[in-house]
Short mmCIF file of C-alpha atoms in Angstrom, two decimals:
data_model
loop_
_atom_site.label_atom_id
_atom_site.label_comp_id
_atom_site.label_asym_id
_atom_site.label_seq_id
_atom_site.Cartn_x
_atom_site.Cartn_y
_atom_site.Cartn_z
CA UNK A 1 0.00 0.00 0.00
CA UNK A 2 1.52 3.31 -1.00
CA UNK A 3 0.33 6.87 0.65
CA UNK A 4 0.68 10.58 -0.88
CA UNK A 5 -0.29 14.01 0.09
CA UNK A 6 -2.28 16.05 -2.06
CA UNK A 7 -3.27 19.31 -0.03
CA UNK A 8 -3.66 19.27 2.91
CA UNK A 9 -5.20 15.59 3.04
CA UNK A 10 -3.14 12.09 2.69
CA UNK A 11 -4.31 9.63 0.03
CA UNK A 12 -4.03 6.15 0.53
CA UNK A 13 -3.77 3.78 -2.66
CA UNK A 14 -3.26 -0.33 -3.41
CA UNK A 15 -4.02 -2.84 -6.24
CA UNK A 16 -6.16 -5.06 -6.50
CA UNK A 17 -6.64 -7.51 -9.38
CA UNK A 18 -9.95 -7.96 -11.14
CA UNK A 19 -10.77 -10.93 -13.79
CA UNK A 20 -6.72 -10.70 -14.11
CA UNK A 21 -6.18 -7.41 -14.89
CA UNK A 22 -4.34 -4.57 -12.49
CA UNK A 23 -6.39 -1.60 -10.96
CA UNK A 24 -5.69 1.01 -8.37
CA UNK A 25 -8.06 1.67 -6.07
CA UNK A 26 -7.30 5.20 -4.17
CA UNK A 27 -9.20 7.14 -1.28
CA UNK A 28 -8.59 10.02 0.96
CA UNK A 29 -7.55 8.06 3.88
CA UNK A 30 -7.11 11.50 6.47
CA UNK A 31 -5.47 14.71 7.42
CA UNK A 32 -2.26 12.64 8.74
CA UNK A 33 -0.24 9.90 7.04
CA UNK A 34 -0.86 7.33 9.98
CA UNK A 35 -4.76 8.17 8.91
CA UNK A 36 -4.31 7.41 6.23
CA UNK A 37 -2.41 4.54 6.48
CA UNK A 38 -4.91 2.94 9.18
CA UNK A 39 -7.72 3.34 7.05
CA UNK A 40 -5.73 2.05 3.98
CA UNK A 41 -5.00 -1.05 5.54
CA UNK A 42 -8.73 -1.39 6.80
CA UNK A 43 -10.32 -0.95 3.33
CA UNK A 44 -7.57 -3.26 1.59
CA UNK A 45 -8.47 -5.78 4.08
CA UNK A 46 -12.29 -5.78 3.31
CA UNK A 47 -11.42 -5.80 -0.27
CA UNK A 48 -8.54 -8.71 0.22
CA UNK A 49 -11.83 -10.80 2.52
CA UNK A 50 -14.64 -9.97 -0.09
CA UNK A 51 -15.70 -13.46 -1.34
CA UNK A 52 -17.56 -11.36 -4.24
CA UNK A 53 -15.89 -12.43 -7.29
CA UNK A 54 -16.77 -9.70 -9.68
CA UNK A 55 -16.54 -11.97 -12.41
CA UNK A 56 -19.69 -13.75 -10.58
CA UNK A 57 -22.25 -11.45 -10.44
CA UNK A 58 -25.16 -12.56 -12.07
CA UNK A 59 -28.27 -10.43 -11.00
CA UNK A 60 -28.73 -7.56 -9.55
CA UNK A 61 -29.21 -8.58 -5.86
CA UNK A 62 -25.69 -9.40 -6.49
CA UNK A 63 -24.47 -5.90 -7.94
CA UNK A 64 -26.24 -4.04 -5.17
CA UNK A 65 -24.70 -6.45 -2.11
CA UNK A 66 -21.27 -5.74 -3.76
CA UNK A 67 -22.09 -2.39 -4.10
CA UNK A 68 -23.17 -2.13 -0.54
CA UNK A 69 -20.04 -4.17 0.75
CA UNK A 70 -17.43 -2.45 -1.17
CA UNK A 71 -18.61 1.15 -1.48
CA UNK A 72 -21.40 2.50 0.78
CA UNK A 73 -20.10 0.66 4.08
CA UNK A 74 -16.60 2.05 3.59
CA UNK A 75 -17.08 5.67 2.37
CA UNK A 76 -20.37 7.09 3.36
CA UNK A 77 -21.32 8.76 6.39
CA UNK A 78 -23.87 7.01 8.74
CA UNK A 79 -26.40 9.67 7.66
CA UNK A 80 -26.05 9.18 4.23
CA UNK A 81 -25.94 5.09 3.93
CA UNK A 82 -29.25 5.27 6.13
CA UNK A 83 -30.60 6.91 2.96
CA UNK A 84 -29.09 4.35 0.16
CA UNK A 85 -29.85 1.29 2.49
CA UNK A 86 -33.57 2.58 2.27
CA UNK A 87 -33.62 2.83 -1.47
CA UNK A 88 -31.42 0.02 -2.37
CA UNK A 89 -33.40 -2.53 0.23
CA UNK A 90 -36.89 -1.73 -1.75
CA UNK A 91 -34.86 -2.35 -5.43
CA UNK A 92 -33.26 -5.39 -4.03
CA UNK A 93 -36.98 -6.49 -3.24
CA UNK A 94 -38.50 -5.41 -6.47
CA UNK A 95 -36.10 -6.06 -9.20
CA UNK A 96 -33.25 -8.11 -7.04
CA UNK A 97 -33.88 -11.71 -8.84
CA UNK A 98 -33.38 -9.72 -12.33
CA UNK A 99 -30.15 -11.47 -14.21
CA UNK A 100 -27.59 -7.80 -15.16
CA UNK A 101 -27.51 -9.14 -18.81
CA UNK A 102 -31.69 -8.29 -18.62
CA UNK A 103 -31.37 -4.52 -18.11
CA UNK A 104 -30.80 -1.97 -19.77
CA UNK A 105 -31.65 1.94 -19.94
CA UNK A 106 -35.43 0.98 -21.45
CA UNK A 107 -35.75 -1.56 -18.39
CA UNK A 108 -34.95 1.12 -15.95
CA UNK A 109 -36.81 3.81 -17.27
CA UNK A 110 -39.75 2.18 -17.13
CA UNK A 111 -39.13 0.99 -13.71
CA UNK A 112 -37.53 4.39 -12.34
CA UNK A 113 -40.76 6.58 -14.05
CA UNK A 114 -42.94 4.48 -12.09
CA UNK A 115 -41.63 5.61 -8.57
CA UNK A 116 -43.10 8.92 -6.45
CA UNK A 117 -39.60 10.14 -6.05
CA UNK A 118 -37.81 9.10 -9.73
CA UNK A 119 -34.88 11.64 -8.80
CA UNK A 120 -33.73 9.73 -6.39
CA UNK A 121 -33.63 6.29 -7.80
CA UNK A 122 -31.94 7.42 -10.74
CA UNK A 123 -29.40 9.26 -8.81
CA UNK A 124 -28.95 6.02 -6.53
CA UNK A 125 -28.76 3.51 -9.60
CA UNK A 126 -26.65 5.85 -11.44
CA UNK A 127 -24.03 5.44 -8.37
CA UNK A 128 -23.81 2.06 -8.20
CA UNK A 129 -23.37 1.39 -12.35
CA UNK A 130 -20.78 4.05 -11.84
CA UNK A 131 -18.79 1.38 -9.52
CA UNK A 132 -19.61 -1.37 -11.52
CA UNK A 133 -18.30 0.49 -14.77
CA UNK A 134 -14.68 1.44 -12.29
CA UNK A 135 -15.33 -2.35 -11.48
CA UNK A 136 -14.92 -3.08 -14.71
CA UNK A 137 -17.79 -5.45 -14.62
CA UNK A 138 -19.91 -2.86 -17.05
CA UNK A 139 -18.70 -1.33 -19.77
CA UNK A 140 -22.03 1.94 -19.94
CA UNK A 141 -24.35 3.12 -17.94
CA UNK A 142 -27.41 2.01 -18.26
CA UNK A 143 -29.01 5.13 -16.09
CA UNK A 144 -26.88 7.68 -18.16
CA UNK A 145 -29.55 9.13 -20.63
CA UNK A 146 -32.76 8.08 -18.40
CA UNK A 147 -35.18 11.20 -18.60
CA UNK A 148 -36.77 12.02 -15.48
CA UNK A 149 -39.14 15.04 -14.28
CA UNK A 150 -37.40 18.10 -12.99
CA UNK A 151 -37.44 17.92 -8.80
CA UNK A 152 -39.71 20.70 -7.77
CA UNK A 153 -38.01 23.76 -6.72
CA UNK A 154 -37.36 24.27 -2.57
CA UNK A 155 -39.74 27.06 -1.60
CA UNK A 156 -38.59 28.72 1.51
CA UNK A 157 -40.48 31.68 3.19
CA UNK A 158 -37.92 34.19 4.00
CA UNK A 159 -37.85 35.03 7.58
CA UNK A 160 -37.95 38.67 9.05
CA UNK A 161 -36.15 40.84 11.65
CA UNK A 162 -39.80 41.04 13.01
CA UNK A 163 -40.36 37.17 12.68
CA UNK A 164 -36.99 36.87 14.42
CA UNK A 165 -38.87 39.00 17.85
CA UNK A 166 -41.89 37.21 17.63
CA UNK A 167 -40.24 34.10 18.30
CA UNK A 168 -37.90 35.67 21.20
CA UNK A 169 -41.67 36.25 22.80
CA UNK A 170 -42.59 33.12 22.46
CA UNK A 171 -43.12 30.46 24.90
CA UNK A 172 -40.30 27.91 24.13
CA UNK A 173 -36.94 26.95 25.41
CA UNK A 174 -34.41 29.86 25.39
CA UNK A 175 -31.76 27.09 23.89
CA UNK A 176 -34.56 27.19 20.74
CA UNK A 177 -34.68 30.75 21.31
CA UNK A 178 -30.48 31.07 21.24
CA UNK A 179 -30.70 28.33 18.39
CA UNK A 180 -32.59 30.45 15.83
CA UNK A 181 -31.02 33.61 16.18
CA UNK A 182 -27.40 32.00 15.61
CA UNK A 183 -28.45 30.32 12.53
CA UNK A 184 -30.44 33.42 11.46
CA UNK A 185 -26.96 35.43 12.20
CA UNK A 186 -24.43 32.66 11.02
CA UNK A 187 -25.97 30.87 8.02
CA UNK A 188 -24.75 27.63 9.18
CA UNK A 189 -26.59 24.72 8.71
CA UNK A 190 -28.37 23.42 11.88
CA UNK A 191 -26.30 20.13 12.05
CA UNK A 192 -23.32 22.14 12.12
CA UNK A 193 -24.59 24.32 14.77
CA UNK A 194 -25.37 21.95 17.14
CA UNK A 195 -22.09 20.11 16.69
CA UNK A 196 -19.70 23.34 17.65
CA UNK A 197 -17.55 23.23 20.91
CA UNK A 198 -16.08 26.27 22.98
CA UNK A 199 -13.41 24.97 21.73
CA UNK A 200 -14.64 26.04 18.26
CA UNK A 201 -14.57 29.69 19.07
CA UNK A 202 -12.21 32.43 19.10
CA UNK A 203 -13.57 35.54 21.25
CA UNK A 204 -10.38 37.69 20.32
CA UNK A 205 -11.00 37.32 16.63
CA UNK A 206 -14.72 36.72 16.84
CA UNK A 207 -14.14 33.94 14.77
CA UNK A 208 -16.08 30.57 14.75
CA UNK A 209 -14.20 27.61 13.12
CA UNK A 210 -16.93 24.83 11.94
CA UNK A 211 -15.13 21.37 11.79
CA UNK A 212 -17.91 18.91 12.41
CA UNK A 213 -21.73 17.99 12.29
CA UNK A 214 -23.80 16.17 14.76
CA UNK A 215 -24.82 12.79 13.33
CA UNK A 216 -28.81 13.21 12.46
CA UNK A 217 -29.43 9.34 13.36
CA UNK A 218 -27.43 8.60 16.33
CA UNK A 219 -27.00 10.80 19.56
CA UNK A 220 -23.65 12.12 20.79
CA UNK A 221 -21.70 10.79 17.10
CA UNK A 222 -20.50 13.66 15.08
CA UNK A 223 -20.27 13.22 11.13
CA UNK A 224 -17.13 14.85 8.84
CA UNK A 225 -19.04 18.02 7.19
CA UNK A 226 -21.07 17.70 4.17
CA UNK A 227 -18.18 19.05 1.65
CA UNK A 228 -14.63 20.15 1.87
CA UNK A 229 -15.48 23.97 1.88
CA UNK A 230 -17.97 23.09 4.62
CA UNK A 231 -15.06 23.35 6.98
CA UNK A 232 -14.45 27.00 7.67
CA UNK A 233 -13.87 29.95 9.94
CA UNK A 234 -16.68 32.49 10.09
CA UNK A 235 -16.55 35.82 11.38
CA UNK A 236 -19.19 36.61 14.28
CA UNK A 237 -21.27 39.85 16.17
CA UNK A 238 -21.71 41.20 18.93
CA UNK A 239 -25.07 39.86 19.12
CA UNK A 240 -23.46 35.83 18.70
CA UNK A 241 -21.31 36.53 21.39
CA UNK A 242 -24.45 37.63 23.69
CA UNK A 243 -25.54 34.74 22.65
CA UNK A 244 -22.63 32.30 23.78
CA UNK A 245 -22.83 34.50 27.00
CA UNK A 246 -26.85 32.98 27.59
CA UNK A 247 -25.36 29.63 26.82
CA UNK A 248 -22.84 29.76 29.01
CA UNK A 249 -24.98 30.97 32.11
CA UNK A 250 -27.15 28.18 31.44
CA UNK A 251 -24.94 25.29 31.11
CA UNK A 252 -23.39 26.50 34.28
CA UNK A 253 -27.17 26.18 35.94
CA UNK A 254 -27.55 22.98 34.49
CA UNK A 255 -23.89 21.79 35.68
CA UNK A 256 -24.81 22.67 39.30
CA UNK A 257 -28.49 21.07 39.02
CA UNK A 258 -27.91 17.89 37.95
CA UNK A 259 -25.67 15.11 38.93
CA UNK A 260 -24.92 13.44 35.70
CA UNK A 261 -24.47 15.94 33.36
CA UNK A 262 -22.11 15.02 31.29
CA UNK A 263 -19.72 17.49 29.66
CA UNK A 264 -18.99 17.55 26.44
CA UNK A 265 -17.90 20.97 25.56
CA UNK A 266 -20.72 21.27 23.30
CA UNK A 267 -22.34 25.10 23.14
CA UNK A 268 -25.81 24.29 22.26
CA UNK A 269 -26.33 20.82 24.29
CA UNK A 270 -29.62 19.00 26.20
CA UNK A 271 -30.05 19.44 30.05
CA UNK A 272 -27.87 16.42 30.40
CA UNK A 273 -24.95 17.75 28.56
CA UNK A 274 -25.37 15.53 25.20
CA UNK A 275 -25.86 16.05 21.59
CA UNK A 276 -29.67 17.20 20.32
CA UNK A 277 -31.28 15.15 17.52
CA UNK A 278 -32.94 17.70 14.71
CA UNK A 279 -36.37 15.79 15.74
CA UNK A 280 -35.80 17.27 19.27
CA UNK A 281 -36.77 20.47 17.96
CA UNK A 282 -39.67 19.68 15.83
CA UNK A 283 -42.73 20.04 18.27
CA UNK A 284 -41.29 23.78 18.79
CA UNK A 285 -40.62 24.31 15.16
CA UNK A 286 -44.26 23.40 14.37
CA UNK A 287 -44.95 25.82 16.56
CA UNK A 288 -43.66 28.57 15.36
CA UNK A 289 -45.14 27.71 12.11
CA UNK A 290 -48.37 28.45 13.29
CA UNK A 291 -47.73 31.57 15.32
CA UNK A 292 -46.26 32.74 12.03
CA UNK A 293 -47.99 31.34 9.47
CA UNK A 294 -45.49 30.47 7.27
CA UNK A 295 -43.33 27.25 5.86
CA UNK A 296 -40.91 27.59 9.06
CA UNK A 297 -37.05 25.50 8.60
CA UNK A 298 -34.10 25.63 9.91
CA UNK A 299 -32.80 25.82 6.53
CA UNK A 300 -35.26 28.47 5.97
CA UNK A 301 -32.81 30.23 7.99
CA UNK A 302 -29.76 29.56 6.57
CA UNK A 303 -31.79 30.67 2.74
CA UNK A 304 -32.77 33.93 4.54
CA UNK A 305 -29.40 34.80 5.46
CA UNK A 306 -27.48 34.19 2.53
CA UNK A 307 -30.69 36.66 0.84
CA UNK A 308 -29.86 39.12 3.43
CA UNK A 309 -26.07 39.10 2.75
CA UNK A 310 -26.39 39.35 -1.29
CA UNK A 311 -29.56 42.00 -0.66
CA UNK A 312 -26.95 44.15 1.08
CA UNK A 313 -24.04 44.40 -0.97
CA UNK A 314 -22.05 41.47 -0.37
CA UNK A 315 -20.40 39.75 -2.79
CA UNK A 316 -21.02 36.24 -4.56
CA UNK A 317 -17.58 34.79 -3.20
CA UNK A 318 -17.32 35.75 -0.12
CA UNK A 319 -21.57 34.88 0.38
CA UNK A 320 -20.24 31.39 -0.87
CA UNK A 321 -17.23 31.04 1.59
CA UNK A 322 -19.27 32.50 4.38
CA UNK A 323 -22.44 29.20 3.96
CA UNK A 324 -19.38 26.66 3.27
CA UNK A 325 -21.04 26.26 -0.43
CA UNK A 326 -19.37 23.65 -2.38
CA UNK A 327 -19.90 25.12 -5.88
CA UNK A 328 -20.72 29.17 -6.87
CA UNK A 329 -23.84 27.55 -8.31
CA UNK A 330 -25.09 27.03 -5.84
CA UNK A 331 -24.69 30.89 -4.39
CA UNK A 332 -26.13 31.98 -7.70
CA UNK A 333 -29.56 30.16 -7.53
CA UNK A 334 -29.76 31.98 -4.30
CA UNK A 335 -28.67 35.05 -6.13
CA UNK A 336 -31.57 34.59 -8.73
CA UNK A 337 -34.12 34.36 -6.43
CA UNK A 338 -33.68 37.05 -3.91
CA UNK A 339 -36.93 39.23 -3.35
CA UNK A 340 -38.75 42.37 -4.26
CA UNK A 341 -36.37 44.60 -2.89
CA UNK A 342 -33.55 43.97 -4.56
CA UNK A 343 -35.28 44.51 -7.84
CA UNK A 344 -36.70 47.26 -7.26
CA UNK A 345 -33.68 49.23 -6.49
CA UNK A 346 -32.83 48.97 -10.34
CA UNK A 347 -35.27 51.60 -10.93
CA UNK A 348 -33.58 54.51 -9.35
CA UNK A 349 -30.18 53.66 -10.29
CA UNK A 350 -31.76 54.16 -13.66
CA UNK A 351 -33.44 57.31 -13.16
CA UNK A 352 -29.88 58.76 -12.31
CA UNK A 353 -27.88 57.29 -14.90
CA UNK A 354 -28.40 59.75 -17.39
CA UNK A 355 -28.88 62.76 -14.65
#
């Protein structure tokens, strides 16, 4: 097994011998060498003890169980295989005793246009013929030129300074309270949020450096962030650090009440010192829905910040660096859709062109 740096990350790479013929198989294995090398040797190893022969696979049960053994269970988040283990168990079922040399891009469009969510079995099929074609078991793509729908658009209602007081009046937990004004003020995404330690934060810079998200399945497990230029340092107010103030009080309060809290540095944690699920939130989310009468997210929150930030002047990079976007894209639909008020400040920039 050889190792290289590329970046700031270590790469990890091996050969392995399929139907005769030499390929490389390589990975990010880490941010350190002996990372990478420990997670080298632990994926070689389930690729040296897979008794899938490639060579073998007949139907498609047999395709997805390979796929599941030698791809999803080594490099995707918890969060994430949850997902493709839902989709993938419901093919498996369906279509599972279906022999490879059967289907082809008719036989899944036919199947895939029949679902309530096409988008997302194509996307999930298209992944695993993707492994199989680096497998070299497949030569195309048999989900390539499927035609599906276009996913309806996200429709978030934007939310106000004055939405952001009506909720501070409310009667729900001051954590929920603290909660929505840092991701109104931050942008971050709510996964990130709750997985930030003091450790995370810099009051002589008023800097917050997001490294890590909570894991939305399992309690107190943290997942690596959803991109590379999700990990970032973020610049925060006066109002944030009130904020951290109120947490801090309160997780003191807590500390002294009960016995076995259990301290895990986290800023926004449960009375017992662990990691929030999302769900914990929901009954006070719904909630707030109702006293304002409109679609009410989390990510809501994040969309209305990133309006507020382009509505005001600032630019398209540093709007991008600022939400940890992977792609400018991305920034730009936001961009695209901002509201009324941005538009209609083209009209007096007009008038005074030619004044």
């Amino acid at each position: 097994m050889r190792t290289r740096k590329k970046g700031k990350k270590w790469y990890f790479n091996f050969d392995i011998y399929i139907n005769g013929k030499r390929k490389i198989i390589e990975r990010v294995g880490g941010l350190t060498k002996k990372e990478a090398i420990k997670n080298g040797m632990k994926v070689q190893e389930e690729f040296l003890n897979n008794s899938n022969n490639l060579s073998d696979l007949k139907t498609m049960e047999d395709l997805i169980d390979d796929y599941i053994h030698n791809y999803i269970n080594l490099f995707l988040k918890e969060s994430t295989k949850k997902i493709r283990m839902y989709y993938f168990n419901i093919i498996k079922d369906e279509i599972g005793k279906v022999k490879l040399e059967k289907v082809n891009t008719k036989f899944f469009q036919n199947y895939i246009l029949k679902k309530n969510d096409p988008n997302n079995y194509k996307k999930f099929l298209r992944s695993m013929f993707n492994y199989a074609i680096k497998m070299e078991l497949i030569t195309k793509n048999p989900i390539e030129n499927i035609k599906t729908p276009k996913p309806k658009k996200r429709q978030f209602d934007l939310i106000t300074k004055n939405d952001i007081k009506i909720i501070q009046k409310m009667n729900i937990r001051e954590i929920t309270k603290d909660l929505i004004s840092f991701l109104y003020l931050t942008g971050t995404r709510i996964s990130e949020a709750l997985g930030l330690k003091w450790s995370d934060i810099d009051f002589n810079n008023m800097t917050i450096s997001i490294r890590r998200a909570i894991n939305k399945n399992k309690r107190n497990t943290f997942d690596t962030l959803k991109t590379a230029t999700s990990q970032r340092t973020i610049l925060f107010n006066r109002v944030i650090e009130k904020i951290f103030m109120n947490r801090k009080k309160e997780i003191e309060i807590l500390k002294k009440k009960s016995e076995g809290y259990y301290n895990t540095d986290l800023i926004f944690s449960n009375n017992k010192g662990n990691t929030f699920m999302i769900s914990d939130f929901n009954k006070e989310k719904y909630k707030i829905k109702a006293q304002l009468n409109k679609n009410f997210t989390f990510h809501a929150l994040r969309h209305t910040h990133a309006t507020l930030l382009i509505e005001n002047g600032i630019d398209l990079k540093t709007t991008q660096e600022r939400l940890g976007h992977a792609d400018i894209t991305t920034t730009l639909k936001i961009y695209t859709h901002t509201t009324e008020k941005m538009k209609k400040t083209v009209i007096p920039i007009l008038d005074n062109l030619l004044k």
